[in-house]
Amino acid sequence: AMASSSPALRTTLTHAALADALLAAVRARPWHEARDRRRGGLPFTHPPSLDLAVAVLPQRGPPVWANVLFSREHPEGVVAQIDERGGAVSNIAFLSDPMDAAGTSIAWQPGSDWQRLAFRPLHGEGPLRFVAPYPASLIKLMVVVGVASLVASGSTSWHERWTHAGQTRRVADWCEPMITLSSNEATTAMVALLHERGLIHRDTDLETRNGLHALFAQHGLPTLRLANTRADGGWFNSSGAGVGQLQMTAWDTVRLLWRLQDAPAPWLPDGAAPMLPSACRAQLMAWMAAQQLNQVLSTGSLQALPGWVSGIQGFFFNETATTETYASDAGRVE
């Protein structure tokens, strides 16, 4: 997912034209010919899935947006239906990415049969279905928004010292490597903070309150989910979270970044309050601007590797996530 800002457009850009351009750009690349390491470098048994959303926020004129989705069930891509206010996608039934009893992410295994898998609904009742891939470390954006909401409410401060796994640092000094270096250790520490300060609450094995979900719902972002994490900070598959519990569709991720800007959100009532105070938003943007991985849409970290392809130029800030099975990126282009 990617949110972009732009100077005044030289030509009139429409939602439909942007969607067509995204479809054409993806279809023109041999991304579906990617090789599967689990099959010894042979092609994937099914086309991979891609959820791509872009919003253009010009200095003058109304915003323009589009969301296109590709999967084994939609290999040529489909365009998400989004109303004129930029609300939630209406023609897609998003499904949760499943795991089996052994904790294996099974939808993407070689030869997996989606007709035999039991998918849980995530959001939407559209006629088309799409399995929402695990966002991997992109979830750190949700975590830092949760921490910032605690700062905004006075439940913590960036300067408070927080101890986790024998290490004591300022909250800000946990958050910075979580975003700039994608530190899993720092993420665990901050998830534990969300629990300790009551933003997320569990009774034994049942999550009974999730204030982060309530915050996202308040801002019209129903597919942003940080569910089933643990009081000790656990957020991996082994903790019962991870795949199928942590979710971020592209369009809602774009609109989350949108809410972190100083731009009005057309899908919300006029005069809707910002998601976070300006000082908190500025801090989050500064950390994202310092993100050091640059391995997906911006590829500066990979220049020394054979076959390097130049990525998108002009990223002002972004957050990157990659695993063996998943890759995600979200950010703003100037």
Short mmCIF file of N, CA and C in Angstrom, two decimals, residues 176-319:
data_model
loop_
_atom_site.label_atom_id
_atom_site.label_comp_id
_atom_site.label_asym_id
_atom_site.label_seq_id
_atom_site.Cartn_x
_atom_site.Cartn_y
_atom_site.Cartn_z
N GLU A 176 11.50 4.19 18.22
CA GLU A 176 12.35 4.55 17.07
C GLU A 176 12.90 3.33 16.34
N PRO A 177 13.58 2.37 17.02
CA PRO A 177 14.08 1.20 16.28
C PRO A 177 12.96 0.29 15.80
N MET A 178 11.81 0.32 16.46
CA MET A 178 10.68 -0.45 15.97
C MET A 178 10.31 -0.01 14.55
N ILE A 179 10.37 1.30 14.28
CA ILE A 179 9.99 1.82 12.98
C ILE A 179 11.19 1.91 12.04
N THR A 180 12.31 2.43 12.50
CA THR A 180 13.44 2.66 11.59
C THR A 180 14.19 1.38 11.23
N LEU A 181 14.27 0.44 12.18
CA LEU A 181 15.01 -0.80 11.95
C LEU A 181 14.13 -2.03 11.94
N SER A 182 12.82 -1.85 12.12
CA SER A 182 11.86 -2.95 12.19
C SER A 182 12.23 -3.94 13.29
N SER A 183 12.61 -3.41 14.46
CA SER A 183 13.03 -4.25 15.58
C SER A 183 11.84 -5.03 16.15
N ASN A 184 11.94 -6.36 16.12
CA ASN A 184 10.91 -7.19 16.71
C ASN A 184 10.92 -7.09 18.24
N GLU A 185 12.12 -7.00 18.81
CA GLU A 185 12.23 -6.87 20.26
C GLU A 185 11.53 -5.61 20.75
N ALA A 186 11.75 -4.49 20.05
CA ALA A 186 11.11 -3.24 20.44
C ALA A 186 9.60 -3.33 20.26
N THR A 187 9.17 -4.02 19.22
CA THR A 187 7.73 -4.19 19.00
C THR A 187 7.10 -4.96 20.14
N THR A 188 7.74 -6.02 20.57
CA THR A 188 7.23 -6.80 21.70
C THR A 188 7.13 -5.93 22.95
N ALA A 189 8.13 -5.10 23.18
CA ALA A 189 8.11 -4.21 24.34
C ALA A 189 6.94 -3.24 24.27
N MET A 190 6.66 -2.72 23.10
CA MET A 190 5.58 -1.75 22.97
C MET A 190 4.20 -2.40 22.99
N VAL A 191 4.07 -3.61 22.48
CA VAL A 191 2.81 -4.33 22.61
C VAL A 191 2.53 -4.60 24.09
N ALA A 192 3.55 -4.95 24.84
CA ALA A 192 3.39 -5.15 26.29
C ALA A 192 2.93 -3.85 26.96
N LEU A 193 3.45 -2.72 26.49
CA LEU A 193 3.02 -1.43 27.04
C LEU A 193 1.54 -1.18 26.74
N LEU A 194 1.09 -1.50 25.54
CA LEU A 194 -0.32 -1.32 25.19
C LEU A 194 -1.21 -2.11 26.14
N HIS A 195 -0.77 -3.31 26.51
CA HIS A 195 -1.54 -4.13 27.45
C HIS A 195 -1.48 -3.55 28.86
N GLU A 196 -0.29 -3.19 29.30
CA GLU A 196 -0.12 -2.74 30.68
C GLU A 196 -0.90 -1.45 30.95
N ARG A 197 -1.02 -0.60 29.93
CA ARG A 197 -1.75 0.66 30.11
C ARG A 197 -3.24 0.54 29.77
N GLY A 198 -3.70 -0.67 29.46
CA GLY A 198 -5.12 -0.92 29.32
C GLY A 198 -5.71 -0.64 27.96
N LEU A 199 -4.89 -0.29 26.97
CA LEU A 199 -5.45 -0.09 25.63
C LEU A 199 -5.96 -1.42 25.09
N ILE A 200 -5.25 -2.50 25.42
CA ILE A 200 -5.69 -3.86 25.10
C ILE A 200 -5.79 -4.62 26.41
N HIS A 201 -6.86 -5.39 26.58
CA HIS A 201 -7.04 -6.13 27.83
C HIS A 201 -7.45 -7.56 27.53
N ARG A 202 -6.89 -8.50 28.28
CA ARG A 202 -7.23 -9.91 28.15
C ARG A 202 -7.68 -10.44 29.50
N ASP A 203 -8.66 -11.33 29.46
CA ASP A 203 -9.01 -12.16 30.61
C ASP A 203 -8.59 -13.58 30.27
N THR A 204 -7.52 -14.04 30.92
CA THR A 204 -6.88 -15.33 30.60
C THR A 204 -6.62 -15.41 29.09
N ASP A 205 -7.33 -16.29 28.37
CA ASP A 205 -7.04 -16.47 26.95
C ASP A 205 -7.97 -15.69 26.03
N LEU A 206 -8.79 -14.82 26.60
CA LEU A 206 -9.76 -14.10 25.78
C LEU A 206 -9.48 -12.61 25.79
N GLU A 207 -9.35 -12.02 24.60
CA GLU A 207 -9.19 -10.58 24.49
C GLU A 207 -10.56 -9.92 24.68
N THR A 208 -10.70 -9.12 25.73
CA THR A 208 -12.00 -8.54 26.07
C THR A 208 -12.10 -7.06 25.72
N ARG A 209 -10.99 -6.43 25.45
CA ARG A 209 -11.01 -5.01 25.06
C ARG A 209 -9.85 -4.75 24.13
N ASN A 210 -10.11 -4.00 23.06
CA ASN A 210 -9.05 -3.58 22.16
C ASN A 210 -9.33 -2.14 21.75
N GLY A 211 -8.75 -1.21 22.49
CA GLY A 211 -8.95 0.21 22.22
C GLY A 211 -8.35 0.64 20.91
N LEU A 212 -7.37 -0.12 20.41
CA LEU A 212 -6.78 0.23 19.12
C LEU A 212 -7.79 -0.05 18.01
N HIS A 213 -8.51 -1.17 18.10
CA HIS A 213 -9.57 -1.46 17.14
C HIS A 213 -10.66 -0.38 17.20
N ALA A 214 -10.98 0.05 18.42
CA ALA A 214 -12.00 1.09 18.57
C ALA A 214 -11.54 2.40 17.92
N LEU A 215 -10.27 2.72 18.07
CA LEU A 215 -9.72 3.93 17.43
C LEU A 215 -9.81 3.83 15.92
N PHE A 216 -9.42 2.68 15.37
CA PHE A 216 -9.48 2.51 13.92
C PHE A 216 -10.93 2.56 13.43
N ALA A 217 -11.85 1.94 14.17
CA ALA A 217 -13.25 1.98 13.77
C ALA A 217 -13.79 3.41 13.78
N GLN A 218 -13.37 4.18 14.76
CA GLN A 218 -13.80 5.57 14.85
C GLN A 218 -13.40 6.36 13.61
N HIS A 219 -12.30 5.96 12.99
CA HIS A 219 -11.81 6.66 11.81
C HIS A 219 -12.11 5.89 10.52
N GLY A 220 -13.04 4.94 10.60
CA GLY A 220 -13.52 4.26 9.40
C GLY A 220 -12.54 3.31 8.77
N LEU A 221 -11.74 2.60 9.58
CA LEU A 221 -10.68 1.71 9.07
C LEU A 221 -10.91 0.30 9.61
N PRO A 222 -11.89 -0.42 9.07
CA PRO A 222 -12.33 -1.68 9.69
C PRO A 222 -11.39 -2.86 9.51
N THR A 223 -10.44 -2.80 8.58
CA THR A 223 -9.58 -3.98 8.36
C THR A 223 -8.21 -3.84 9.00
N LEU A 224 -8.02 -2.85 9.84
CA LEU A 224 -6.78 -2.73 10.59
C LEU A 224 -6.98 -3.45 11.92
N ARG A 225 -6.29 -4.58 12.09
CA ARG A 225 -6.53 -5.44 13.26
C ARG A 225 -5.21 -5.87 13.89
N LEU A 226 -5.09 -5.61 15.19
CA LEU A 226 -3.97 -6.10 15.99
C LEU A 226 -4.58 -6.96 17.08
N ALA A 227 -5.03 -8.13 16.71
CA ALA A 227 -5.85 -8.97 17.59
C ALA A 227 -5.03 -10.09 18.22
N ASN A 228 -5.46 -10.46 19.43
CA ASN A 228 -4.98 -11.67 20.12
C ASN A 228 -3.52 -11.60 20.53
N THR A 229 -2.97 -10.39 20.67
CA THR A 229 -1.63 -10.26 21.23
C THR A 229 -1.67 -10.57 22.72
N ARG A 230 -0.50 -10.71 23.33
CA ARG A 230 -0.41 -11.15 24.71
C ARG A 230 0.11 -10.04 25.63
N ALA A 231 -0.20 -10.18 26.90
CA ALA A 231 0.22 -9.18 27.88
C ALA A 231 1.73 -9.08 27.99
N ASP A 232 2.44 -10.16 27.68
CA ASP A 232 3.90 -10.10 27.70
C ASP A 232 4.47 -9.51 26.42
N GLY A 233 3.60 -9.06 25.53
CA GLY A 233 4.04 -8.46 24.27
C GLY A 233 4.02 -9.41 23.09
N GLY A 234 3.66 -10.66 23.29
CA GLY A 234 3.69 -11.63 22.20
C GLY A 234 2.76 -11.26 21.06
N TRP A 235 3.29 -11.28 19.85
CA TRP A 235 2.50 -10.93 18.66
C TRP A 235 2.79 -11.86 17.49
N PHE A 236 3.58 -12.89 17.70
CA PHE A 236 3.93 -13.85 16.64
C PHE A 236 2.90 -14.99 16.59
N ASN A 237 3.05 -15.83 15.58
CA ASN A 237 2.20 -17.01 15.47
C ASN A 237 2.24 -17.85 16.74
N SER A 238 3.42 -17.98 17.32
CA SER A 238 3.61 -18.83 18.50
C SER A 238 2.84 -18.32 19.71
N SER A 239 2.45 -17.05 19.68
CA SER A 239 1.68 -16.46 20.78
C SER A 239 0.19 -16.51 20.53
N GLY A 240 -0.21 -17.03 19.36
CA GLY A 240 -1.62 -17.04 19.01
C GLY A 240 -2.06 -15.81 18.25
N ALA A 241 -1.13 -14.94 17.93
CA ALA A 241 -1.42 -13.76 17.13
C ALA A 241 -0.88 -14.04 15.72
N GLY A 242 -0.12 -13.12 15.14
CA GLY A 242 0.50 -13.38 13.85
C GLY A 242 -0.51 -13.54 12.73
N VAL A 243 -0.27 -14.51 11.86
CA VAL A 243 -1.09 -14.73 10.67
C VAL A 243 -2.55 -14.96 11.05
N GLY A 244 -3.44 -14.27 10.37
CA GLY A 244 -4.86 -14.40 10.61
C GLY A 244 -5.40 -13.56 11.74
N GLN A 245 -4.53 -12.96 12.53
CA GLN A 245 -4.94 -12.10 13.64
C GLN A 245 -4.48 -10.65 13.46
N LEU A 246 -3.39 -10.46 12.73
CA LEU A 246 -2.85 -9.12 12.48
C LEU A 246 -3.07 -8.82 11.01
N GLN A 247 -3.86 -7.78 10.71
CA GLN A 247 -4.31 -7.56 9.34
C GLN A 247 -4.33 -6.09 8.98
N MET A 248 -4.00 -5.81 7.71
CA MET A 248 -4.00 -4.44 7.19
C MET A 248 -4.23 -4.53 5.68
N THR A 249 -5.44 -4.27 5.23
CA THR A 249 -5.64 -4.22 3.78
C THR A 249 -5.02 -2.93 3.25
N ALA A 250 -4.73 -2.91 1.94
CA ALA A 250 -4.01 -1.78 1.36
C ALA A 250 -4.80 -0.48 1.48
N TRP A 251 -6.10 -0.51 1.17
CA TRP A 251 -6.87 0.73 1.16
C TRP A 251 -6.98 1.32 2.56
N ASP A 252 -7.17 0.49 3.58
CA ASP A 252 -7.23 1.02 4.93
C ASP A 252 -5.87 1.47 5.42
N THR A 253 -4.80 0.85 4.95
CA THR A 253 -3.46 1.31 5.31
C THR A 253 -3.20 2.68 4.71
N VAL A 254 -3.59 2.88 3.44
CA VAL A 254 -3.47 4.20 2.83
C VAL A 254 -4.24 5.24 3.65
N ARG A 255 -5.45 4.87 4.04
CA ARG A 255 -6.26 5.85 4.76
C ARG A 255 -5.75 6.08 6.18
N LEU A 256 -5.06 5.09 6.77
CA LEU A 256 -4.38 5.33 8.04
C LEU A 256 -3.29 6.39 7.87
N LEU A 257 -2.46 6.24 6.83
CA LEU A 257 -1.44 7.25 6.57
C LEU A 257 -2.07 8.60 6.29
N TRP A 258 -3.19 8.59 5.58
CA TRP A 258 -3.93 9.81 5.28
C TRP A 258 -4.34 10.51 6.58
N ARG A 259 -4.80 9.73 7.55
CA ARG A 259 -5.22 10.29 8.83
C ARG A 259 -4.06 10.86 9.62
N LEU A 260 -2.84 10.46 9.27
CA LEU A 260 -1.66 10.98 9.95
C LEU A 260 -1.12 12.23 9.27
N GLN A 261 -1.78 12.69 8.22
CA GLN A 261 -1.42 13.93 7.54
C GLN A 261 -2.30 15.07 8.05
N ASP A 262 -2.05 16.27 7.54
CA ASP A 262 -2.87 17.42 7.87
C ASP A 262 -3.97 17.63 6.85
N ALA A 263 -4.36 16.56 6.14
CA ALA A 263 -5.38 16.66 5.10
C ALA A 263 -6.71 16.15 5.64
N PRO A 264 -7.84 16.78 5.27
CA PRO A 264 -9.15 16.29 5.71
C PRO A 264 -9.44 14.92 5.12
N ALA A 265 -10.21 14.13 5.84
CA ALA A 265 -10.58 12.79 5.40
C ALA A 265 -12.01 12.83 4.88
N PRO A 266 -12.22 12.72 3.56
CA PRO A 266 -13.57 12.90 3.02
C PRO A 266 -14.56 11.83 3.46
N TRP A 267 -14.09 10.65 3.88
CA TRP A 267 -15.01 9.58 4.27
C TRP A 267 -15.56 9.78 5.68
N LEU A 268 -15.04 10.75 6.44
CA LEU A 268 -15.50 11.03 7.78
C LEU A 268 -16.39 12.27 7.79
N PRO A 269 -17.19 12.45 8.82
CA PRO A 269 -18.02 13.66 8.90
C PRO A 269 -17.16 14.92 8.86
N ASP A 270 -17.70 15.97 8.30
CA ASP A 270 -16.98 17.24 8.24
C ASP A 270 -16.56 17.66 9.64
N GLY A 271 -15.32 18.12 9.74
CA GLY A 271 -14.81 18.57 11.02
C GLY A 271 -14.37 17.47 11.95
N ALA A 272 -14.24 16.24 11.45
CA ALA A 272 -13.79 15.12 12.30
C ALA A 272 -12.43 15.43 12.90
N ALA A 273 -12.26 15.11 14.16
CA ALA A 273 -10.99 15.39 14.84
C ALA A 273 -9.88 14.53 14.27
N PRO A 274 -8.63 15.02 14.31
CA PRO A 274 -7.51 14.20 13.86
C PRO A 274 -7.40 12.92 14.67
N MET A 275 -6.76 11.92 14.10
CA MET A 275 -6.56 10.68 14.83
C MET A 275 -5.63 10.89 16.02
N LEU A 276 -4.61 11.73 15.83
CA LEU A 276 -3.62 12.01 16.86
C LEU A 276 -3.31 13.50 16.86
N PRO A 277 -2.85 14.04 17.98
CA PRO A 277 -2.41 15.44 17.99
C PRO A 277 -1.26 15.66 17.02
N SER A 278 -1.10 16.88 16.57
CA SER A 278 -0.09 17.19 15.55
C SER A 278 1.32 16.81 16.01
N ALA A 279 1.63 17.02 17.29
CA ALA A 279 2.97 16.69 17.77
C ALA A 279 3.24 15.19 17.68
N CYS A 280 2.24 14.37 18.00
CA CYS A 280 2.40 12.92 17.88
C CYS A 280 2.54 12.51 16.43
N ARG A 281 1.73 13.11 15.55
CA ARG A 281 1.82 12.78 14.13
C ARG A 281 3.20 13.15 13.58
N ALA A 282 3.71 14.31 13.99
CA ALA A 282 5.03 14.73 13.52
C ALA A 282 6.12 13.77 13.97
N GLN A 283 5.99 13.25 15.20
CA GLN A 283 6.98 12.29 15.69
C GLN A 283 6.95 11.01 14.88
N LEU A 284 5.75 10.50 14.60
CA LEU A 284 5.63 9.29 13.80
C LEU A 284 6.19 9.49 12.40
N MET A 285 5.91 10.63 11.79
CA MET A 285 6.41 10.90 10.45
C MET A 285 7.94 10.99 10.43
N ALA A 286 8.51 11.55 11.49
CA ALA A 286 9.97 11.65 11.56
C ALA A 286 10.61 10.27 11.63
N TRP A 287 10.02 9.37 12.39
CA TRP A 287 10.57 8.01 12.46
C TRP A 287 10.42 7.29 11.13
N MET A 288 9.29 7.45 10.48
CA MET A 288 9.11 6.79 9.19
C MET A 288 10.05 7.36 8.14
N ALA A 289 10.34 8.65 8.23
CA ALA A 289 11.29 9.26 7.28
C ALA A 289 12.69 8.70 7.46
N ALA A 290 12.98 8.21 8.67
CA ALA A 290 14.31 7.66 8.96
C ALA A 290 14.39 6.16 8.76
N GLN A 291 13.32 5.54 8.24
CA GLN A 291 13.29 4.10 8.00
C GLN A 291 14.48 3.69 7.13
N GLN A 292 15.21 2.64 7.52
CA GLN A 292 16.50 2.32 6.91
C GLN A 292 16.52 1.04 6.08
N LEU A 293 15.37 0.36 5.91
CA LEU A 293 15.43 -0.93 5.22
C LEU A 293 15.42 -0.76 3.70
N ASN A 294 14.41 -0.07 3.14
CA ASN A 294 14.38 0.22 1.70
C ASN A 294 14.63 -1.02 0.85
N GLN A 295 13.74 -2.02 1.02
CA GLN A 295 13.91 -3.30 0.34
C GLN A 295 12.74 -3.68 -0.56
N VAL A 296 11.69 -2.84 -0.61
CA VAL A 296 10.51 -3.24 -1.36
C VAL A 296 10.22 -2.19 -2.43
N LEU A 297 9.38 -1.19 -2.14
CA LEU A 297 9.07 -0.18 -3.15
C LEU A 297 10.23 0.79 -3.36
N SER A 298 10.95 1.12 -2.29
CA SER A 298 12.21 1.83 -2.42
C SER A 298 13.31 0.80 -2.18
N THR A 299 14.31 0.74 -3.09
CA THR A 299 15.23 -0.41 -3.10
C THR A 299 16.69 -0.03 -2.89
N GLY A 300 16.91 1.12 -2.26
CA GLY A 300 18.29 1.58 -2.11
C GLY A 300 19.18 0.61 -1.37
N SER A 301 18.64 -0.15 -0.43
CA SER A 301 19.46 -1.08 0.35
C SER A 301 19.93 -2.28 -0.47
N LEU A 302 19.38 -2.47 -1.66
CA LEU A 302 19.68 -3.67 -2.46
C LEU A 302 20.59 -3.39 -3.64
N GLN A 303 21.12 -2.18 -3.75
CA GLN A 303 21.85 -1.79 -4.96
C GLN A 303 23.05 -2.68 -5.26
N ALA A 304 23.67 -3.24 -4.23
CA ALA A 304 24.87 -4.05 -4.45
C ALA A 304 24.56 -5.46 -4.93
N LEU A 305 23.30 -5.84 -4.98
CA LEU A 305 22.94 -7.21 -5.34
C LEU A 305 22.77 -7.34 -6.85
N PRO A 306 23.12 -8.52 -7.41
CA PRO A 306 22.90 -8.74 -8.85
C PRO A 306 21.43 -8.62 -9.21
N GLY A 307 21.15 -8.06 -10.35
CA GLY A 307 19.77 -7.93 -10.82
C GLY A 307 18.99 -6.84 -10.14
N TRP A 308 19.67 -5.92 -9.44
CA TRP A 308 18.97 -4.84 -8.74
C TRP A 308 18.12 -4.02 -9.70
N VAL A 309 16.91 -3.70 -9.27
CA VAL A 309 16.00 -2.85 -10.04
C VAL A 309 15.70 -1.62 -9.23
N SER A 310 15.82 -0.46 -9.85
CA SER A 310 15.56 0.78 -9.15
C SER A 310 14.10 0.84 -8.70
N GLY A 311 13.89 1.20 -7.46
CA GLY A 311 12.53 1.30 -6.93
C GLY A 311 11.94 2.67 -7.16
N ILE A 312 10.84 2.94 -6.48
CA ILE A 312 10.16 4.23 -6.59
C ILE A 312 11.04 5.31 -5.97
N GLN A 313 11.26 6.36 -6.69
CA GLN A 313 12.08 7.46 -6.21
C GLN A 313 11.21 8.46 -5.45
N GLY A 314 11.80 9.15 -4.50
CA GLY A 314 11.12 10.23 -3.83
C GLY A 314 10.30 9.83 -2.63
N PHE A 315 10.54 8.64 -2.08
CA PHE A 315 9.83 8.28 -0.85
C PHE A 315 10.20 9.28 0.24
N PHE A 316 9.20 9.90 0.83
CA PHE A 316 9.44 10.79 1.96
C PHE A 316 9.48 10.00 3.25
N PHE A 317 8.55 9.09 3.39
CA PHE A 317 8.63 8.14 4.50
C PHE A 317 7.96 6.86 4.08
N ASN A 318 8.40 5.77 4.68
CA ASN A 318 7.73 4.50 4.41
C ASN A 318 8.09 3.49 5.48
N GLU A 319 7.32 2.43 5.50
CA GLU A 319 7.54 1.31 6.42
C GLU A 319 7.51 0.04 5.60
#
